[in-house]
């Protein structure tokens, strides 16, 4: 099965219909398909159109939940991190050194808490049985060692550093796309540009956004994985009776060129001045950029398709990082900025529950199973819980969940991945499928490897081969799909503009 835009030829009767193809919905589609259920999974826009492409791209060990006394949630996160990094997607993840600079302006309490936090994080790793080869233990660094890892840190007042390890994703959207491809490989029908207009009592009305035509599909179970839009999918009446009312809060990141904070060999957790245990993260990326995040601002009112960062958030992030680094950052250092929405579950009585910690799975009177909240790291467990709930509620005949031991397409051990001969960028983004990306692009276009692997420019590493593969194997329909989700060049407007001609060429070459 191929991922396809629109609803042409779709089966009108399925076991499970999944609404939303973010990481949660793609995970649900894979979980249900590998239990032997027939699946139709749809997204109103594109794969990874929503919150899943606006994350910090970290595979969390759950430390911050431990800090809040939520031991069970922290353990679950650490277990899922281990599964993702060691079994299901070693090709899309790597270990990320994280450095907390210890300065003379840091209080004893702040230093002590940071040290205790990293030690507790290592206990979580051990409890989850994740190998120390995957995530080494924490250690204390001298000021000289700290500056060797992050030479652009402010040296004055630097007493040393704390070094810990967590997981990092190559790209959040790529995880979603790989999940969707794997689900399709196991028989799921995966359709983009397919909007759910209503869903209740086993009947789903959908609109094909490529043609405007509407279809009704009968589904024995419906799983609503529409993220911050989950209440809209249920409609006014359904969201009230099912008890799903969401109030989003916004998290913003900046994108800088690597030259703005030169030679970073670790992510840096810069303490927010005046606060005991709050940090802004400076996260180097493999494509020559660095992300700076994260804010947490209420975002009342209608939920936008694409949330926008505010100048106040941008100013706050620049100020915190400038206080920790030798050269102050300016607005002109910011080459891109993006924001994502976290769901808060509105209790209706003025109370809210922050679902960014523990996810919720609710099957309401509409018969729809809504799964919302959680995080990228725990998508697999969320999918398992949602499919378990739907199967139990509707009495479906399904096999047990197998996803904890099911490698995604392209996965292999780190030793096998290191031995592959394809270009490093392709291996990081497609694993063992790097060869398929190149061979299929060769076959479709008739072009030479030199032309297929030429990058847009020295600073824009995107190649024609990946764009062609995005169209032929990953359901990309237009330039936006290619530049904003199949690749992430769209995060920097200047780079995006440079890549548009190559995306248009890929579309022209694949047009039949
Ligand atoms: C700023 C920020 C940073 C984060 N960083 C991290 C991190 O570093 N690590 C981590 O583990 N987690 C992180 N998270 C959490 C994580 O990103 C989210 O929990 C996760 O991406 C949510 O995925 P989802 O699939 O539930 O929702 P979404 O990704 O929002 O997917 C919902 C999908 O539903 C579709 N949809 C909506 N309405 C309809 C309809 N009517 N018909 C069909 N489709 C529809 C949308 O188009 C969308 O694609 C972060 C979250 C935020 C906000």
XYZ file of C-alpha atoms and ligand atoms in Angstrom:
565
model
C 0.000 0.000 0.000
C 1.212 3.501 -0.804
C 0.421 6.675 1.135
C -2.023 8.564 -1.088
C -3.546 12.058 -1.077
C -7.365 12.083 -1.267
C -9.945 9.334 -0.890
C -10.201 7.779 -4.365
C -10.799 4.019 -4.157
C -10.974 3.957 -0.367
C -12.697 0.938 1.298
C -16.086 1.926 2.710
C -15.983 -0.532 5.597
C -13.034 -0.990 7.988
C -12.248 -2.278 11.462
C -10.529 0.917 12.629
C -10.665 4.454 11.274
C -7.918 6.697 12.660
C -8.426 10.471 12.623
C -5.156 12.418 12.410
C -1.709 11.450 11.152
C 0.557 13.053 13.711
C 2.807 10.749 15.678
C -0.149 9.435 17.722
C -2.434 8.624 14.783
C 0.402 7.122 12.714
C 1.324 5.014 15.763
C -2.298 3.886 16.174
C -2.518 2.950 12.475
C 0.627 0.805 12.807
C -0.513 -0.781 16.068
C -3.956 -1.702 14.700
C -2.671 -2.955 11.322
C -0.093 -5.220 12.987
C -2.838 -6.756 15.154
C -4.531 -7.934 11.961
C -7.202 -5.213 11.823
C -8.194 -3.411 8.617
C -7.300 0.275 8.978
C -8.064 3.574 7.281
C -5.958 6.435 8.700
C -6.569 9.972 7.465
C -5.290 13.504 7.903
C -7.089 16.675 6.837
C -3.797 18.147 5.578
C -0.656 16.047 5.420
C 1.404 13.627 7.505
C 2.857 15.469 10.534
C 0.943 18.642 9.738
C 0.136 19.430 13.417
C 2.067 19.610 16.695
C 4.260 16.626 15.836
C 6.502 18.730 13.562
C 6.944 21.570 16.080
C 8.596 19.640 18.929
C 12.079 20.005 20.453
C 12.913 16.682 18.710
C 13.986 15.117 21.992
C 13.394 11.556 23.134
C 12.765 12.255 26.808
C 13.739 10.019 29.669
C 11.002 11.471 31.851
C 13.200 13.413 34.282
C 10.857 16.363 34.595
C 7.993 14.064 35.596
C 10.189 12.576 38.296
C 10.839 16.107 39.566
C 7.067 16.414 40.012
C 6.847 13.090 41.887
C 5.219 11.222 38.968
C 7.396 8.118 39.123
C 5.105 5.932 36.946
C 4.965 8.487 34.112
C 8.732 8.978 34.295
C 9.398 5.219 34.147
C 7.015 4.818 31.178
C 8.815 7.605 29.330
C 12.235 6.049 30.018
C 11.019 2.626 28.842
C 9.581 4.081 25.619
C 12.785 6.075 25.013
C 14.757 2.817 25.247
C 12.413 0.992 22.840
C 12.591 3.831 20.296
C 16.391 4.177 20.477
C 17.304 0.491 20.637
C 14.571 -1.435 18.808
C 12.087 0.491 16.709
C 14.042 3.455 15.343
C 17.797 3.455 16.033
C 18.192 5.003 12.563
C 16.105 8.082 13.456
C 17.514 8.658 16.951
C 20.887 9.302 18.586
C 22.246 10.003 22.032
C 22.426 13.699 22.824
C 24.939 15.068 25.349
C 23.327 17.772 27.488
C 25.412 20.242 29.392
C 24.319 22.334 32.363
C 26.929 25.068 32.949
C 27.680 25.667 36.646
C 28.370 29.356 37.240
C 29.189 31.470 40.261
C 25.750 33.125 39.948
C 24.010 29.747 40.345
C 22.648 29.122 43.849
C 23.772 26.051 45.808
C 20.179 24.821 45.633
C 20.085 25.148 41.843
C 23.429 23.312 41.440
C 22.352 20.579 43.899
C 19.013 20.076 42.167
C 20.669 19.800 38.743
C 23.177 17.226 40.046
C 20.454 15.191 41.761
C 18.313 15.416 38.626
C 20.981 13.949 36.359
C 21.682 11.135 38.841
C 17.959 10.354 39.049
C 17.810 10.395 35.240
C 20.501 7.732 35.138
C 18.539 5.620 37.639
C 15.532 5.907 35.322
C 17.674 4.677 32.425
C 18.834 1.681 34.462
C 15.261 0.970 35.622
C 14.174 0.943 31.980
C 17.099 -1.388 31.104
C 18.482 0.955 28.464
C 22.128 0.178 27.703
C 24.813 2.583 28.944
C 26.290 2.302 25.412
C 23.077 3.962 24.181
C 22.970 6.604 26.935
C 26.143 6.979 29.038
C 25.968 7.950 32.718
C 26.267 11.580 33.883
C 29.490 13.192 35.065
C 30.911 16.423 36.407
C 33.122 18.494 34.075
C 35.821 21.050 34.902
C 35.470 24.574 33.468
C 38.059 23.669 30.795
C 36.163 20.511 29.788
C 32.908 22.475 29.742
C 34.389 25.073 27.397
C 35.774 22.320 25.165
C 32.188 21.076 24.652
C 30.675 24.534 24.293
C 33.420 27.085 23.488
C 30.958 29.954 23.010
C 29.737 29.799 26.646
C 30.526 32.841 28.820
C 33.840 31.909 30.514
C 33.633 34.552 33.263
C 32.213 32.952 36.422
C 32.111 29.439 34.864
C 32.960 26.890 37.575
C 32.344 23.730 35.568
C 29.487 21.772 34.097
C 27.217 18.774 34.512
C 27.058 16.411 31.568
C 24.079 14.077 31.107
C 22.584 12.185 28.157
C 19.144 11.962 26.614
C 17.778 10.938 23.205
C 17.439 13.163 20.141
C 15.387 12.571 17.010
C 16.830 13.211 13.577
C 13.514 14.888 12.767
C 10.077 14.615 14.381
C 8.199 14.727 11.046
C 10.452 11.983 9.698
C 9.457 9.726 12.586
C 5.788 10.292 11.684
C 6.406 9.648 7.979
C 8.362 6.471 8.736
C 5.567 5.265 11.040
C 2.983 5.961 8.332
C 5.028 4.115 5.697
C 5.478 1.176 8.057
C 1.719 1.117 8.766
C 0.994 1.178 5.009
C 3.504 -1.654 4.533
C 1.410 -3.674 7.012
C -1.755 -3.030 5.011
C -3.161 0.215 6.470
C -4.790 2.601 3.999
C -3.044 5.929 4.739
C -4.674 8.980 3.182
C -3.698 12.639 3.409
C -5.958 15.568 2.302
C -8.894 13.637 3.814
C -10.813 15.635 6.421
C -13.167 14.041 8.921
C -16.347 16.136 9.012
C -18.120 14.056 11.651
C -17.440 10.831 13.546
C -19.787 8.975 15.894
C -21.472 5.595 16.409
C -19.347 3.780 13.822
C -19.998 6.221 10.999
C -17.458 8.713 9.668
C -18.185 11.400 7.101
C -15.082 12.492 5.221
C -14.241 15.114 2.613
C -11.589 14.525 -0.027
C -9.751 17.874 0.053
C -8.285 17.276 -3.423
C -11.731 17.065 -5.083
C -14.271 18.360 -2.518
C -16.296 15.136 -2.746
C -17.676 13.536 0.433
C -17.847 9.855 1.424
C -19.212 7.936 4.411
C -17.136 5.094 5.858
C -18.425 2.486 8.331
C -15.851 1.689 11.002
C -16.213 -0.848 13.797
C -13.970 1.408 15.919
C -12.992 5.065 15.513
C -9.809 6.398 17.124
C -9.609 10.166 17.373
C -5.935 11.207 17.380
C -6.465 14.772 16.163
C -4.306 16.386 18.874
C -5.380 19.913 19.821
C -8.213 19.588 17.267
C -9.635 16.433 18.929
C -12.679 18.233 20.366
C -13.498 19.761 16.962
C -13.587 16.284 15.390
C -16.248 15.247 17.906
C -18.334 18.390 17.261
C -19.968 20.606 19.900
C -22.371 17.947 21.186
C -19.898 15.028 20.991
C -17.083 16.876 22.757
C -19.504 17.806 25.585
C -20.886 14.296 26.090
C -17.476 12.613 25.669
C -15.884 15.135 28.055
C -13.179 16.300 25.615
C -12.613 20.065 25.746
C -9.135 21.297 24.991
C -7.359 24.538 25.811
C -3.973 24.775 24.113
C -0.771 26.344 25.408
C 1.989 27.399 23.020
C 5.655 26.394 23.021
C 8.050 28.388 20.830
C 11.524 27.627 19.452
C 13.988 29.846 17.578
C 16.176 28.607 14.717
C 19.740 30.005 14.560
C 22.622 29.237 12.210
C 25.310 27.141 13.922
C 27.726 30.116 13.522
C 25.685 32.109 16.063
C 26.810 29.703 18.824
C 29.954 28.207 17.228
C 31.354 24.707 17.744
C 28.679 23.386 20.111
C 29.348 19.695 20.812
C 26.476 19.323 23.267
C 23.069 20.776 23.858
C 23.256 23.447 26.552
C 20.636 23.947 29.255
C 20.851 27.658 30.080
C 19.274 28.463 33.473
C 16.500 31.058 33.420
C 17.845 33.847 35.685
C 15.905 34.176 38.946
C 14.224 30.736 38.682
C 15.334 27.608 40.534
C 14.726 24.801 38.086
C 13.848 26.232 34.687
C 16.093 26.139 31.655
C 16.138 27.268 28.034
C 17.621 24.586 25.794
C 20.139 25.294 23.033
C 19.923 22.264 20.760
C 22.382 21.757 17.874
C 20.852 20.028 14.837
C 22.616 17.942 12.183
C 21.763 20.343 9.319
C 23.850 23.333 10.467
C 21.141 24.956 12.588
C 20.554 25.277 16.326
C 17.140 25.407 18.034
C 16.543 27.505 21.121
C 13.445 26.733 23.181
C 11.035 26.488 24.955
C 8.258 28.795 26.106
C 4.899 27.897 27.667
C 2.196 30.511 27.011
C -1.608 30.170 27.168
C -3.073 30.252 23.638
C -6.775 31.040 24.051
C -9.220 31.415 21.163
C -9.671 29.384 17.985
C -6.926 26.815 17.318
C -4.921 27.947 14.268
C -3.696 25.478 11.613
C -0.154 26.779 12.084
C 0.567 28.602 15.378
C 2.857 31.654 15.254
C 5.510 32.620 17.840
C 5.197 36.115 19.346
C 7.965 38.743 19.511
C 7.746 38.598 23.351
C 8.559 34.879 23.312
C 11.410 35.443 20.847
C 12.827 38.225 23.065
C 12.606 36.043 26.207
C 14.525 33.165 24.591
C 17.230 35.482 23.201
C 17.698 37.136 26.624
C 18.129 33.863 28.542
C 20.644 32.465 26.058
C 22.545 35.768 25.827
C 23.081 35.649 29.606
C 24.818 32.254 29.332
C 26.917 32.784 26.170
C 29.911 35.045 25.516
C 28.360 36.879 22.568
C 24.882 38.306 23.132
C 22.361 37.081 20.562
C 20.393 39.599 18.521
C 17.108 39.453 16.632
C 19.185 39.248 13.437
C 20.612 35.890 14.626
C 17.105 34.424 14.409
C 16.731 32.871 10.933
C 13.495 31.059 11.787
C 11.013 30.508 14.615
C 8.231 27.978 15.123
C 5.552 27.214 17.678
C 3.509 24.160 18.647
C 0.434 23.728 20.802
C 0.181 21.433 23.840
C -3.293 20.308 24.809
C -4.711 21.086 28.239
C -7.834 19.105 29.049
C -10.468 21.539 30.263
C -12.394 20.136 33.241
C -15.297 22.481 32.424
C -15.263 23.850 35.999
C -12.306 26.187 35.437
C -9.800 23.389 36.179
C -7.382 22.044 33.570
C -5.272 18.901 33.361
C -1.879 19.211 31.649
C -1.843 16.307 29.232
C 1.792 16.904 28.311
C 2.655 14.565 31.182
C 0.298 11.602 31.006
C -1.886 10.946 27.986
C -5.627 10.373 28.233
C -7.620 7.627 26.466
C -11.370 8.208 26.666
C -14.145 6.220 24.954
C -17.269 8.342 25.314
C -20.989 7.857 24.566
C -20.249 8.584 20.874
C -18.316 5.307 20.778
C -15.218 7.200 19.612
C -11.943 6.485 21.432
C -10.047 9.753 21.834
C -6.314 9.594 22.619
C -4.737 12.910 23.411
C -1.696 14.440 25.131
C 1.493 12.578 25.986
C 4.573 13.172 23.881
C 6.422 11.964 20.820
C 8.561 9.732 23.021
C 5.543 7.792 24.313
C 3.552 7.597 21.048
C 3.880 3.794 20.931
C 2.433 3.265 24.395
C -0.348 5.779 23.632
C -1.218 3.863 20.476
C -1.224 0.553 22.348
C -3.524 1.945 25.071
C -5.885 3.482 22.493
C -6.161 0.312 20.391
C -6.586 -1.829 23.550
C -9.455 0.455 24.628
C -11.132 0.462 21.193
C -10.792 -3.306 20.770
C -12.242 -3.950 24.245
C -15.107 -1.467 23.839
C -16.235 -2.811 20.466
C -15.338 -6.468 21.036
C -13.049 -6.654 17.983
C -11.110 -9.825 17.259
C -7.530 -8.579 17.317
C -4.120 -10.003 18.105
C -1.894 -8.703 20.893
C 0.146 -5.516 20.509
C 3.489 -6.280 18.821
C 4.953 -2.806 18.294
C 7.487 -2.932 21.163
C 9.514 -5.447 19.147
C 8.688 -4.219 15.627
C 11.466 -2.227 13.921
C 10.183 0.591 11.691
C 11.127 0.611 8.005
C 14.858 1.309 7.625
C 15.754 0.349 11.209
C 18.938 -1.625 11.972
C 21.508 -1.820 14.742
C 23.887 1.136 15.080
C 26.763 -1.092 13.919
C 24.875 -2.060 10.756
C 23.885 1.557 10.105
C 27.495 2.723 10.529
C 28.603 0.211 7.881
C 26.203 1.486 5.179
C 27.881 3.141 2.221
C 25.144 5.570 1.186
C 25.548 9.303 1.978
C 25.380 10.006 5.728
C 22.347 12.299 5.452
C 20.308 9.608 3.690
C 21.328 6.988 6.279
C 20.371 9.343 9.151
C 16.934 9.962 7.608
C 16.074 6.590 5.998
C 18.393 4.033 7.652
C 18.766 0.899 5.525
C 16.197 2.363 3.091
C 18.824 4.915 1.981
C 19.695 2.543 -0.889
C 16.008 2.330 -1.868
C 15.693 6.137 -1.859
C 18.546 6.385 -4.328
C 17.662 3.404 -6.531
C 13.998 4.360 -6.874
C 14.875 7.997 -7.667
C 17.326 6.690 -10.283
C 14.652 4.466 -11.779
C 11.931 7.141 -11.844
C 14.052 10.012 -13.200
C 16.801 8.283 -15.197
C 19.262 10.815 -13.702
C 22.799 10.123 -12.500
C 23.652 9.706 -8.797
C 25.700 12.907 -8.997
C 22.605 14.869 -9.999
C 20.303 13.091 -7.545
C 22.673 13.662 -4.614
C 23.700 17.261 -5.359
C 22.612 19.495 -2.458
C 20.666 22.724 -2.962
C 23.701 24.657 -1.628
C 26.472 24.367 0.967
C 24.061 25.399 3.722
C 20.958 23.587 2.392
C 21.677 19.837 2.385
C 18.442 18.716 0.679
C 18.825 16.491 -2.399
C 16.645 15.650 -5.400
C 16.729 11.950 -4.436
C 14.845 12.561 -1.145
C 12.340 14.896 -2.786
C 11.529 12.328 -5.480
C 11.185 9.593 -2.827
C 8.849 11.902 -0.863
C 6.526 11.913 -3.860
C 6.818 8.289 -4.955
C 6.817 6.596 -1.515
C 5.654 9.108 1.097
C 2.510 10.656 -0.368
C 3.876 14.202 -0.907
C 1.581 16.184 -3.187
C 3.115 19.641 -3.504
C 6.050 21.915 -2.702
C 4.800 22.512 0.868
C 4.658 18.782 1.639
C 8.200 18.395 0.305
C 9.845 21.374 1.988
C 7.884 21.619 5.243
C 7.334 17.954 6.166
C 9.290 15.411 4.003
C 12.310 17.664 4.558
C 12.459 20.523 7.091
C 14.153 23.128 4.950
C 11.017 25.254 5.442
C 12.115 26.086 9.001
C 14.407 28.779 7.529
C 12.593 31.003 5.005
C 15.757 31.884 3.089
C 16.730 28.206 2.682
C 13.185 27.301 1.704
C 13.201 29.862 -1.104
C 16.486 28.400 -2.361
C 15.017 24.867 -2.372
C 11.723 25.646 -4.173
C 13.136 25.125 -7.715
C 14.452 21.650 -6.752
C 11.076 20.693 -5.245
C 9.322 21.863 -8.417
C 11.763 19.840 -10.470
C 11.032 16.725 -8.394
C 7.293 17.227 -8.963
C 7.811 17.683 -12.713
C 10.057 14.600 -12.974
C 7.506 12.380 -11.232
C 4.430 13.660 -13.088
C 3.124 10.872 -15.301
C 6.437 23.026 21.686
C 6.394 21.565 21.942
C 7.589 20.837 22.047
C 7.540 19.454 22.268
N 8.719 18.759 22.334
C 8.685 17.422 22.525
C 9.894 16.674 22.555
O 10.982 17.207 22.387
N 9.802 15.340 22.752
C 8.607 14.705 22.933
O 8.615 13.508 23.155
N 7.436 15.378 22.859
C 7.456 16.725 22.662
N 6.286 17.431 22.586
C 5.016 16.708 22.622
C 4.664 16.158 21.233
O 5.102 17.007 20.213
C 3.167 15.971 21.109
O 2.682 15.278 22.223
C 2.792 15.161 19.862
O 3.444 15.655 18.719
C 1.291 15.191 19.638
O 1.029 14.423 18.498
P -0.440 14.083 18.032
O -0.326 13.120 16.923
O -1.258 13.695 19.211
O -1.027 15.477 17.520
P -0.718 16.295 16.090
O 0.690 16.059 15.737
O -1.182 17.639 16.340
O -1.618 15.509 15.069
C -2.992 15.724 14.923
C -3.324 15.636 13.445
O -4.738 15.605 13.302
C -5.064 16.222 12.078
N -6.480 16.616 12.099
C -7.061 17.583 12.847
N -8.382 17.653 12.578
C -8.642 16.693 11.647
C -9.835 16.277 10.960
N -11.007 16.852 11.166
N -9.733 15.277 10.043
C -8.546 14.663 9.809
N -7.394 15.039 10.436
C -7.442 16.037 11.339
C -4.103 17.406 12.019
O -3.918 17.867 10.677
C -2.828 16.816 12.625
O -1.918 16.371 11.627
C 6.306 18.805 22.384
C 5.110 19.540 22.277
C 5.143 20.912 22.055
C 3.873 21.671 21.934
